[in-house]
Amino acid sequence: MLDNTQVERLEAEAVNSAKVRQPMYAARKKIFPKRASGGFRRFKWIVMAITLGIYYLTPWLRWDRGPFAPDQAVLLDVANRRFYFFFIEIWPQEFYYVAGLLVMAGVGLFLITSTVGRAWCGYTCPQTVWVDLFLVVERTIEGDRNARMKLDAGPWTSRKLVLRLSKHAIWLVIGALTGGAWIFYFADAPTLLGELFAGTAAPVAYITVAVLTATTYTFGGLMREQVCTYMCPWPRIQAAMLDESSLTVTYNDWRGEPRSRHAKKVLAAGQPVGDCVDCNACVAVCPMGIDIRDGQQLECITCALCIDACDGVMDKLGRERGLISYATLSDYNANMMLATAGGSSSVNPSLVRTDDGLFSDRVAHFHIRKIFRPRTYVYMAMWSLIGLGLLYSLMTRDRLEVNVLHDRNPQFVTLSDGSIRNGYTVKLLNMIPEPRTIVVTMQGLHGAEMSVVGGDIPAGRSFAVPVEPDRLKMLKVFVRQPADQIQGTARTFTFRVEDKASFESDEYTATFNAPETAR
Ligand code: SF4
Ligand code: SF4
């Protein structure tokens, strides 16, 4: 029998032992991004103006489609089940165009991400754009980073109250405008605007505006970076699309480390020193509140504002720009190998420079040809093929269609004179916003005639009917064939429809059923 001390103790520790366990919830640390200036910031202003301009102004664009169709350039007419996009009109059965566009958007996102990383997140994602807009309001009212931090830490005074109320009021107005713009895509914008203010719009319009006002205000003003970090799945799946030739925002520690605020002293002591002066300008401008010098992080939306901030610092120091830059992993790794003498030492930036202090020829720099590689060729080919396919289909699609449903029960009726009658529902689709006269003709089925129920159209093998613009016309049609002409229990024939004015036509092959005994 062993006593307690004789039982062997194994060296093992639970990975989530109480000693090392992190709390599941961490309180949010407030972020006060400093205003950045530079080329990327300017580019972001331009993208922001274009994307917001498109979103807010598009419902107000007019497009003349004649007197029988709405004149709103982009309209999702849910009530009439139509989607209008300038000169294109999509019917419900043509929804594959929308599906195709979504597939193109997905493949395009793969292409962009594999070449320039999370550019979508950094420049055009609605969350990024609206947060940027909300930050403009915040900076304008409360001041830049230091002023905002001081105001936030200070006591509640009447000034602080007025500033905070003003900021949140403007945020709510932006939220309301955003929600308002959204519903204008679903109805005639000027009419709906009048109804909204007159209180006569449908309840769903007010509810939608209220919901979108709340979500825009909450996501763009209150939650900001938390939406990207905790709610959005994109940061988690993007890694699968990146490879070593994808451009991402990178801190080039092969030239920046060892960082020091006292370079002269360090150099005097014979120690190597890198270009980073540890000024934290890159951290201060980051809207996600991270330090890019810690390496690639899920939170980084690659907005490149840290590049602008650091380039500004490098300009002041008279050093080359690009301590933080868009770089590929392969270039970064090559330069790190150079700076660490093949990985045998810590970073020594003197190894990437010549005696003149310039970069060595062996330093790898990005070249545009890195974008063109098998992976991006495949994405580009897929994207182009889908686009060309959709375009071809759009240019050659029919604007006149016929669909026919044979009566299920009874399949046929034997009339008193022995002739056989079949019933059909003929659907004529006039898919242009103009009235048309459609001629319906039957081909085949020798000796048979058509008669239209509920109209004064004489029986025959052809008749003409007017069809309203942009409408579907349903006709109940009986086809009768004399008994002596019946040639089988199931014979096919064709309904041909034609617009004599435009020469557009369509055909449908239907079946005529007869009993065995009729022959
Ligand atoms: S680290 Fe740089 S690129 Fe990434 S989110 Fe922050 S500022 Fe933007
Ligand atoms: S801005 Fe540049 S120099 Fe300043 S801390 Fe960031 S990386 Fe270093």
PDB file of C-alpha atoms in Angstrom, residues 52 58 84 136 148 195 227 385 398 400 452 455 479 488 509 518:
ATOM      1  CA  LEU A  52     -22.130  57.798 -49.676  1.00  0.00           C
ATOM      2  CA  THR A  58     -29.281  57.027 -56.430  1.00  0.00           C
ATOM      3  CA  TYR A  84     -35.516  48.453 -62.486  1.00  0.00           C
ATOM      4  CA  VAL A 136     -15.911  63.308 -38.768  1.00  0.00           C
ATOM      5  CA  ARG A 148     -11.801  64.193 -26.981  1.00  0.00           C
ATOM      6  CA  GLU A 195     -45.987  60.743 -47.719  1.00  0.00           C
ATOM      7  CA  VAL A 227     -18.737  45.309 -35.046  1.00  0.00           C
ATOM      8  CA  LEU A 385     -16.761  34.627 -67.634  1.00  0.00           C
ATOM      9  CA  ASP A 398     -36.590  37.724 -74.935  1.00  0.00           C
ATOM     10  CA  LEU A 400     -41.952  38.485 -75.216  1.00  0.00           C
ATOM     11  CA  VAL A 452     -60.684  31.829 -76.304  1.00  0.00           C
ATOM     12  CA  GLY A 455     -63.805  36.891 -75.472  1.00  0.00           C
ATOM     13  CA  VAL A 479     -58.269  23.500 -78.606  1.00  0.00           C
ATOM     14  CA  GLY A 488     -52.819   9.400 -81.263  1.00  0.00           C
ATOM     15  CA  THR A 509     -44.703  23.099 -77.423  1.00  0.00           C
ATOM     16  CA  ALA A 518     -61.370   8.531 -80.614  1.00  0.00           C
TER      17      ALA A 518
END
